[in-house]
Coordinates of C-alpha atoms in Angstrom, one line a residue:
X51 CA 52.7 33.2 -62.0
X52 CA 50.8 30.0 -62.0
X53 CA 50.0 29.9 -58.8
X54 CA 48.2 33.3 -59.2
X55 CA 46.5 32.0 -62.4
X56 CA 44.6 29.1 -59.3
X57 CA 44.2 31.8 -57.2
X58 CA 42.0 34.3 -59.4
X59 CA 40.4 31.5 -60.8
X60 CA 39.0 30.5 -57.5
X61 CA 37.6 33.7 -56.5
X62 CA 36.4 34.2 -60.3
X63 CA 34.1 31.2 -59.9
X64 CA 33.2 32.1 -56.8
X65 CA 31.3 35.2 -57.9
X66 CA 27.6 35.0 -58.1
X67 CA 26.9 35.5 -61.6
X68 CA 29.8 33.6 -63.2
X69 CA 29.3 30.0 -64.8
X70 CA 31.7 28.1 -67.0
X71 CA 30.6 29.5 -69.9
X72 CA 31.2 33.1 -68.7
X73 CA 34.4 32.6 -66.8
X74 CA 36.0 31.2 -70.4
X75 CA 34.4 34.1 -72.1
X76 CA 36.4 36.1 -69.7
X77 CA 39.4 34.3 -69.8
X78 CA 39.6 34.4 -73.4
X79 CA 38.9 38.5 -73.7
X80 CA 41.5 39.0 -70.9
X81 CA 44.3 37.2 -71.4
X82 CA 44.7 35.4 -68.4
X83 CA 42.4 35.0 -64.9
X84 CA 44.1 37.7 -63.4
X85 CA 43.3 40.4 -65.6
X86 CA 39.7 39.5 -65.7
X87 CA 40.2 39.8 -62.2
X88 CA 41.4 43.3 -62.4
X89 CA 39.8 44.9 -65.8
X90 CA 36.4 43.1 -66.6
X91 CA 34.2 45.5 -64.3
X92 CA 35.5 48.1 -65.7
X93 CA 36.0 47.0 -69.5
X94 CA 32.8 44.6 -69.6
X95 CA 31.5 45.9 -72.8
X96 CA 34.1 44.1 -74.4
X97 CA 32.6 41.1 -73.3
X98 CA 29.8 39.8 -76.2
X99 CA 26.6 38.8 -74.2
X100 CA 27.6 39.9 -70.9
X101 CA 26.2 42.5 -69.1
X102 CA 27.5 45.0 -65.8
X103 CA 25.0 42.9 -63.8
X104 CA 26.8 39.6 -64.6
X105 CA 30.9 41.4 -64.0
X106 CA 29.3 43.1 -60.7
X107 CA 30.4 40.6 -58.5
X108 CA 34.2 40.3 -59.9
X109 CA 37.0 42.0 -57.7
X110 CA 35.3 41.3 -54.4
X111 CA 37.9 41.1 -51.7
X112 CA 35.7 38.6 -50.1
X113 CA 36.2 35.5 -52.7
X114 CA 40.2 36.8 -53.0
X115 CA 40.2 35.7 -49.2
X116 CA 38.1 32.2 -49.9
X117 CA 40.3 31.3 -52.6
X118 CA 43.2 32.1 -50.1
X119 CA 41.6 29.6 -48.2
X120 CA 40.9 27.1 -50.9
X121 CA 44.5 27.1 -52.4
X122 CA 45.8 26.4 -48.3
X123 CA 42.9 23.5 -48.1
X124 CA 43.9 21.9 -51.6
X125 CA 47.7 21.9 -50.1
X126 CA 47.2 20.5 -46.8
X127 CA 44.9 17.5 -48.3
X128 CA 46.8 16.5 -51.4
X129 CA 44.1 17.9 -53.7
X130 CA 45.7 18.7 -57.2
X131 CA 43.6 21.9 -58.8
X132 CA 43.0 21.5 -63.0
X133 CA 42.4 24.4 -65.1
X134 CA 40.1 23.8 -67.7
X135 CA 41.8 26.8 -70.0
X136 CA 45.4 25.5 -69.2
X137 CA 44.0 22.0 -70.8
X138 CA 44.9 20.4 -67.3
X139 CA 41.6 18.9 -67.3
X140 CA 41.2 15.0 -69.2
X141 CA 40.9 15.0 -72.5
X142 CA 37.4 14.0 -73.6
X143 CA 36.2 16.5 -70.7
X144 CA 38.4 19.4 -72.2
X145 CA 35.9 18.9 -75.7
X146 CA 32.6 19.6 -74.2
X147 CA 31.6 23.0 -74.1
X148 CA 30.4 23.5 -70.6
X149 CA 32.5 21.1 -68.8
X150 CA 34.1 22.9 -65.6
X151 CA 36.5 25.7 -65.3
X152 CA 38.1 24.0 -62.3
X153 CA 38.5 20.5 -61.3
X154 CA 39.8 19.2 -57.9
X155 CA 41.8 16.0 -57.7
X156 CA 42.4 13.3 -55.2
X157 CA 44.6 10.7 -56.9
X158 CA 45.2 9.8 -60.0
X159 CA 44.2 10.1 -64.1
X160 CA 45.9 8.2 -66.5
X161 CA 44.8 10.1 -69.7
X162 CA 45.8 7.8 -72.2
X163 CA 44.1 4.5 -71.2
X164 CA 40.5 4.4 -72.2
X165 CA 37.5 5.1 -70.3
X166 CA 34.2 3.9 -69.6
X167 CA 31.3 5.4 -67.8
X168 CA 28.9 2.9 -66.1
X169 CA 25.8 4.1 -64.4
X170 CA 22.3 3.7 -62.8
X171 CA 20.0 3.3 -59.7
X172 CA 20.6 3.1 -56.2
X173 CA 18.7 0.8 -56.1
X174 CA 19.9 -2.0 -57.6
X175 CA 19.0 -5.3 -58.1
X176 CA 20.4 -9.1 -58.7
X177 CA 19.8 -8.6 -62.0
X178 CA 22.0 -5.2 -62.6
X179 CA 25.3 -6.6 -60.1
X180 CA 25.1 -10.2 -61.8
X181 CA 26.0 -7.9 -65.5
X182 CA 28.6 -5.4 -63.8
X183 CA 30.1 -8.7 -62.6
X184 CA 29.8 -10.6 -65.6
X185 CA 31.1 -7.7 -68.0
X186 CA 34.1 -6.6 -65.0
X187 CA 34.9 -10.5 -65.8
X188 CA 34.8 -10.3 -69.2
X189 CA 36.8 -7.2 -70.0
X190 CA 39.2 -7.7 -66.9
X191 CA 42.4 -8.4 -69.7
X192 CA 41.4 -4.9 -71.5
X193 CA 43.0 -1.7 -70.1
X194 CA 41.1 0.8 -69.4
X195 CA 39.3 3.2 -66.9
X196 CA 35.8 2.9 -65.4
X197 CA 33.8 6.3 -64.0
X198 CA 31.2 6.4 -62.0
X199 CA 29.5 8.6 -59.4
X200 CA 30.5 7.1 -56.1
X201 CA 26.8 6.8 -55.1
X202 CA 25.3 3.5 -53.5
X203 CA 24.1 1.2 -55.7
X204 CA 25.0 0.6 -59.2
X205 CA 28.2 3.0 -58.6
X206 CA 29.2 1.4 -56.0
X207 CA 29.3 -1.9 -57.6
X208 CA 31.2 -0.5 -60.8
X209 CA 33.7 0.9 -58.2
X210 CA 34.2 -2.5 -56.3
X211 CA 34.3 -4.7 -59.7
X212 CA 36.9 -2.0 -61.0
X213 CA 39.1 -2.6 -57.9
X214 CA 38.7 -6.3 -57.9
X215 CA 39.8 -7.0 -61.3
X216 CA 42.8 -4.7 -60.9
X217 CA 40.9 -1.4 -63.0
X218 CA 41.4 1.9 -62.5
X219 CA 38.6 3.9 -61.0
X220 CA 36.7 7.5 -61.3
X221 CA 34.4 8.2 -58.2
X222 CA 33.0 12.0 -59.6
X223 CA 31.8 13.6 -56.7
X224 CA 28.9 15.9 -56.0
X225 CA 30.3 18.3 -53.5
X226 CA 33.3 19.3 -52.0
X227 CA 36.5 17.8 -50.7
X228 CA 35.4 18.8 -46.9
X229 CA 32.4 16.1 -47.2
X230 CA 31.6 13.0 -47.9
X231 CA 28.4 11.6 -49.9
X232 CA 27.5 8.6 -48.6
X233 CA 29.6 8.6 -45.2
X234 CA 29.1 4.7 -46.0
X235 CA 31.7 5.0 -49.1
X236 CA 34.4 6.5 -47.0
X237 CA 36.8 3.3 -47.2
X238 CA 35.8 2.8 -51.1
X239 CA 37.3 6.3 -51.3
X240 CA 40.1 5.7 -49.8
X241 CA 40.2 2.2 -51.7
X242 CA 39.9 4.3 -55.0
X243 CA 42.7 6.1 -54.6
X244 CA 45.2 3.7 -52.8
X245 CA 44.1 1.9 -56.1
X246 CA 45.8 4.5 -59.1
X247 CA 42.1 5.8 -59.3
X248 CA 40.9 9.2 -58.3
X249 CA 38.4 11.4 -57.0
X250 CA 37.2 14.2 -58.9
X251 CA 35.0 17.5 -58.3
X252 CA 34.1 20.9 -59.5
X253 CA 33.1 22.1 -56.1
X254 CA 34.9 24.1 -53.5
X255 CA 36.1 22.2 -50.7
X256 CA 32.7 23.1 -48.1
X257 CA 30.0 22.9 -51.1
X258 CA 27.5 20.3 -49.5
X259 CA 25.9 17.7 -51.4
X260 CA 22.9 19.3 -52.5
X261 CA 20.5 18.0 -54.4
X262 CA 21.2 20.4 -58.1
X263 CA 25.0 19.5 -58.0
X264 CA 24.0 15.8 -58.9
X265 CA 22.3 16.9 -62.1
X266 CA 25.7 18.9 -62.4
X267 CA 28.0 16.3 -61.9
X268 CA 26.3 13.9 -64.3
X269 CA 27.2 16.2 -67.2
X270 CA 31.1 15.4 -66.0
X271 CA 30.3 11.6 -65.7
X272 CA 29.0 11.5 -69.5
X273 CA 32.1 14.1 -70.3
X274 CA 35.1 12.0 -69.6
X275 CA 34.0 8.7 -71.7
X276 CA 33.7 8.0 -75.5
X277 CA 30.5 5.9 -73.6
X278 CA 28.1 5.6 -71.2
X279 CA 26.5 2.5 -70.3
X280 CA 23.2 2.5 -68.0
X281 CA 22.8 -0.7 -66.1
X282 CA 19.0 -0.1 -64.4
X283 CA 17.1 3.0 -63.9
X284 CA 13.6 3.6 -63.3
X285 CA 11.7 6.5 -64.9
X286 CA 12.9 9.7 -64.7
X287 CA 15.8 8.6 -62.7
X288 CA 19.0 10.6 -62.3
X289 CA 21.2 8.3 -65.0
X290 CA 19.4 9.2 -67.5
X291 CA 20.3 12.9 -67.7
X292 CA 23.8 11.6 -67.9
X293 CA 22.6 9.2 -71.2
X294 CA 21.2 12.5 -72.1
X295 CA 24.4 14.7 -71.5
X296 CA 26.2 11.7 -73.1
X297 CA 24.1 12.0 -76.4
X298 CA 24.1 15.9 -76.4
X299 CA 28.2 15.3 -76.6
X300 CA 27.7 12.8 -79.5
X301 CA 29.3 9.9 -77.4
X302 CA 27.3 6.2 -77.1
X303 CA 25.4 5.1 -74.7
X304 CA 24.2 1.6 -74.3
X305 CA 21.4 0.2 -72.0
X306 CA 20.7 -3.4 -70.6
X307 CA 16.9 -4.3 -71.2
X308 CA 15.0 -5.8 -68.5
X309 CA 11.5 -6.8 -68.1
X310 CA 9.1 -3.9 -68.8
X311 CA 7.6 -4.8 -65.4
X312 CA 10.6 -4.2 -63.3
X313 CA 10.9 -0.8 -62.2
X314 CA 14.7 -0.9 -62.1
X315 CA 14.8 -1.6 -66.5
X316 CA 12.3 1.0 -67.0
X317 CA 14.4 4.1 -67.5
X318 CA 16.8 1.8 -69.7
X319 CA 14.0 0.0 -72.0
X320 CA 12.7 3.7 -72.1
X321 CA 16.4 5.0 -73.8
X322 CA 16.5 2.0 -76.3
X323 CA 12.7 2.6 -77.4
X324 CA 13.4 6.1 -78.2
X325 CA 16.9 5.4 -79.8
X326 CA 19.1 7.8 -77.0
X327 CA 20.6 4.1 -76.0
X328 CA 21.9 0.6 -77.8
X329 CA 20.1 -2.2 -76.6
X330 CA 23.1 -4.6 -74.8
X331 CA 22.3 -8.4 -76.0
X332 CA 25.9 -9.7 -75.1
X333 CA 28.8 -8.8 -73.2
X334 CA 31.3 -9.9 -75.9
X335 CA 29.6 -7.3 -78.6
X336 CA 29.2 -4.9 -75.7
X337 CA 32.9 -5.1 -75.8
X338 CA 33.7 -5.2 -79.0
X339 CA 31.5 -1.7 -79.6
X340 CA 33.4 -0.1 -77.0
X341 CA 36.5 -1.0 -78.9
X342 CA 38.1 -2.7 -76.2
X343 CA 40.6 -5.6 -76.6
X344 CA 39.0 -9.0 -77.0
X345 CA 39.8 -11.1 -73.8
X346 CA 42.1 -14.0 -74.3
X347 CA 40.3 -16.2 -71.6
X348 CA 36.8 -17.7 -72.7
X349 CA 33.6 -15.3 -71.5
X350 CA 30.3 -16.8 -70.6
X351 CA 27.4 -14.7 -71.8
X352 CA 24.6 -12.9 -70.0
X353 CA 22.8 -14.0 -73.2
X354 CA 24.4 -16.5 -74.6
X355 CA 23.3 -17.8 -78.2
X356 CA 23.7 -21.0 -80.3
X357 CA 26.4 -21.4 -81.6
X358 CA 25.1 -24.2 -84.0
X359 CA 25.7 -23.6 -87.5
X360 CA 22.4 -21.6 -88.9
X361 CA 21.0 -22.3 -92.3
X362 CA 20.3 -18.9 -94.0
X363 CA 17.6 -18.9 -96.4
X364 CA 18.6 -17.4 -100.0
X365 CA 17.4 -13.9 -99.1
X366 CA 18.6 -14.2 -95.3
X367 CA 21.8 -15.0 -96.8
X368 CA 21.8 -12.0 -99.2
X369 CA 21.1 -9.1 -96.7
X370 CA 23.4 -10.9 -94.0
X371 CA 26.4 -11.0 -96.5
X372 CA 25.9 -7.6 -97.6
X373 CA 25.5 -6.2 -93.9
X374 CA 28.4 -8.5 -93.4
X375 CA 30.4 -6.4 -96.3
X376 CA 29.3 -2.9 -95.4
X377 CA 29.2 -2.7 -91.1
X378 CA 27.0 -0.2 -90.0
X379 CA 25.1 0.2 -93.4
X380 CA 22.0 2.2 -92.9
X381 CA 18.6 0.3 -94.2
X382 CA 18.4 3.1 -96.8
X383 CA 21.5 2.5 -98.0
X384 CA 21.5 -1.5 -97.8
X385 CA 17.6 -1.1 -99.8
X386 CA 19.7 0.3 -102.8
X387 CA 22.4 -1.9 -103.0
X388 CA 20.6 -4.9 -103.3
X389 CA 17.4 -3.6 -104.9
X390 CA 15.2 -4.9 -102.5
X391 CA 12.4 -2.2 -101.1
X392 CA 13.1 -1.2 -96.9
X393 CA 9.8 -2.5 -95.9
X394 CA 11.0 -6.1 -96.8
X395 CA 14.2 -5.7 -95.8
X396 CA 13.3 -5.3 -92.3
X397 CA 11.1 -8.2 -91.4
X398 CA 14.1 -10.0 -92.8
X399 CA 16.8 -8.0 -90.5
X400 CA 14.2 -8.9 -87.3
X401 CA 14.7 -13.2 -88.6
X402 CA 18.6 -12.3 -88.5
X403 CA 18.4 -10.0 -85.0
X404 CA 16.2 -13.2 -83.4
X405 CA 18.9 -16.1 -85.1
X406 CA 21.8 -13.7 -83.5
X407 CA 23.3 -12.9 -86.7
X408 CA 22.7 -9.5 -87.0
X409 CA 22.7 -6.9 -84.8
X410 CA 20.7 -3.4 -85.3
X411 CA 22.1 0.3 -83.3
X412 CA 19.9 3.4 -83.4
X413 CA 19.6 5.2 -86.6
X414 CA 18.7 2.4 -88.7
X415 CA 22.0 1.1 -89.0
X416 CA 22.8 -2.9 -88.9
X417 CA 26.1 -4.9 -88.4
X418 CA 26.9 -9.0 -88.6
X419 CA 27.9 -10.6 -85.8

């Protein structure tokens, strides 16, 4: 039965020694949660890499009764459960390897319309709400999903803008269904839902927020978009392991710049300069690499540029039409094509960047705007 399937998987991750990563192991020796349940203490050298030690734990009565529990909490409160192996989980999430075994749900996911993951500090600034603003503006004619982490802040804004220009919204939460981190965000909870958004977890209903699960959760944040964009965050801070989860699962991540003084555009400036993040120079190519619809309605730039006609030079001309021809040319590949060695090629590309004509990613690699 199905509802034995939520039940075994409950008290499976419950035991000490199981992870993700070993609970699919199991599942995929055994058939089925169940029979992990039932056979893997005795039958664990059928498991590759895993010792007694790790199945000691398995077939305790004690996480049978807590996932008794669990399964009557989830009930009561409208919390949907998603099994990672039954591919109930989102899509994106369902690629990454260590992305959680269980999920609990408050609301809604629709699967199919796009997201975007927007994160950053708590402590945020005029600087970081006047772009999450400017870009909610923007894009508010393109369908699609934001998540965030339903911290103060930078999430917090992202969640507001989301609501106020009618987009669904992703709070991922780092504890359990029991608490609430900050108290201060209970109505933008409720908000989130009553607004075709959801909440999401991979903790048990009375795991409190503790400080690791934010680390953890972060990894589901960078999961469940194609991108990740970092608004402000100061050195070290916590949105940059979720630009580094992001690039470990091969999805973008951009960053907005800032002053190298500001302590909020730190951790960002510190992403672009070692190529783990795009520089952001405009909302409208900001939305156009996510591959959102163009708005119909007119958008006014964070950093606007001319949009006098420019007079290329013979050689500006040459590399800008053949960038133009080939998008997202690498310099290597652009230096044979026209013949022309990389070394002056690229003070070239910087005259194009600075005229807002061209516009360069990580890796070397250049389109025309």
């Amino acid at each position: 039965m199905i509802s034995e399937e939520y039940l075994y998987a409950i008290a499976l991750r419950e035991c000490s020694q199981i992870g993700d990563i070993h609970f699919h192991k199991l599942v995929r020796t055994f058939g089925s949660t169940q029979e992990a349940w039932k056979r893997a203490k005795k039958e664990y050298k059928k498991l590759e890499g895993i010792g007694q030690k790790t199945v000691s734990d398995i077939g305790n009565e004690a996480h049978l009764k807590f996932a008794e529990e669990e399964l009557n909490f989830c009930e009561k409160n409208n919390i949907q459960i998603r099994l990672k192996h039954l591919y109930e989980i989102p899509s994106l999430l369902q690629e990454c390897n260590d992305s959680p075994a269980i999920l609990y749900q408050k609301g809604q996911i629709n699967d199919l319309l796009p997201k975007v993951s927007i994160v950053g500090t708590r402590n945020i600034t005029s600087y970081g709400r006047q772009f999450i603003e400017a870009f909610f503006e923007a894009s508010k004619s393109s369908p699609y999903t934001s998540v965030s982490g339903l911290a103060l802040g930078i999430d917090k804004e992202v969640h507001e803008q989301s609501i106020l220009t009618g987009k669904p919204t992703i709070g991922v939460l780092a504890h359990g269904f029991k608490h609430l981190y900050p108290s201060k965000n209970k109505r933008l909870s409720e908000k989130i839902i009553d607004e075709r958004g959801a909440l999401i977890t991979e903790f048990s209903s009375s795991r409190k927020p503790d400080r690791e699960n934010f680390i953890q959760r972060n990894r589901i944040v960078a999961g469940m978009s194609p991108a990740t964009i970092v608004v402000e965050t100061g050195f070290g801070g916590g949105s940059i392991s979720t630009a580094t989860f992001a690039n470990d699962y091969n999805r973008d991540v951009f960053a907005l710049p800032g002053k190298i003084t500001d302590a909020a555009s730190q951790g960002c400036n510190q992403l672009i300069f070692h190529n783990k993040a795009t520089a952001i120079s405009t909302i409208k190519d900001l939305i156009s690499m996510l591959g959102l619809n163009e708005p119909k309605e007119k958008m006014e730039e964070l950093f606007p540029h001319s949009e006098k006609r420019i007079q290329l030079s013979d050689s500006q001309n040459l590399i800008y039409q053949s960038i133009k021809d080939h998008p997202q040319i690498s310099l290597d590949d652009l230096s044979q094509k026209i013949e022309v060695s990389p070394y002056r090629i690229l003070p070239i590309i910087l005259e194009l960047e600075l005229l807002g004509k061209v516009k360069s990613f990580s890796g070397r690699q250049f389109i025309a705007i």
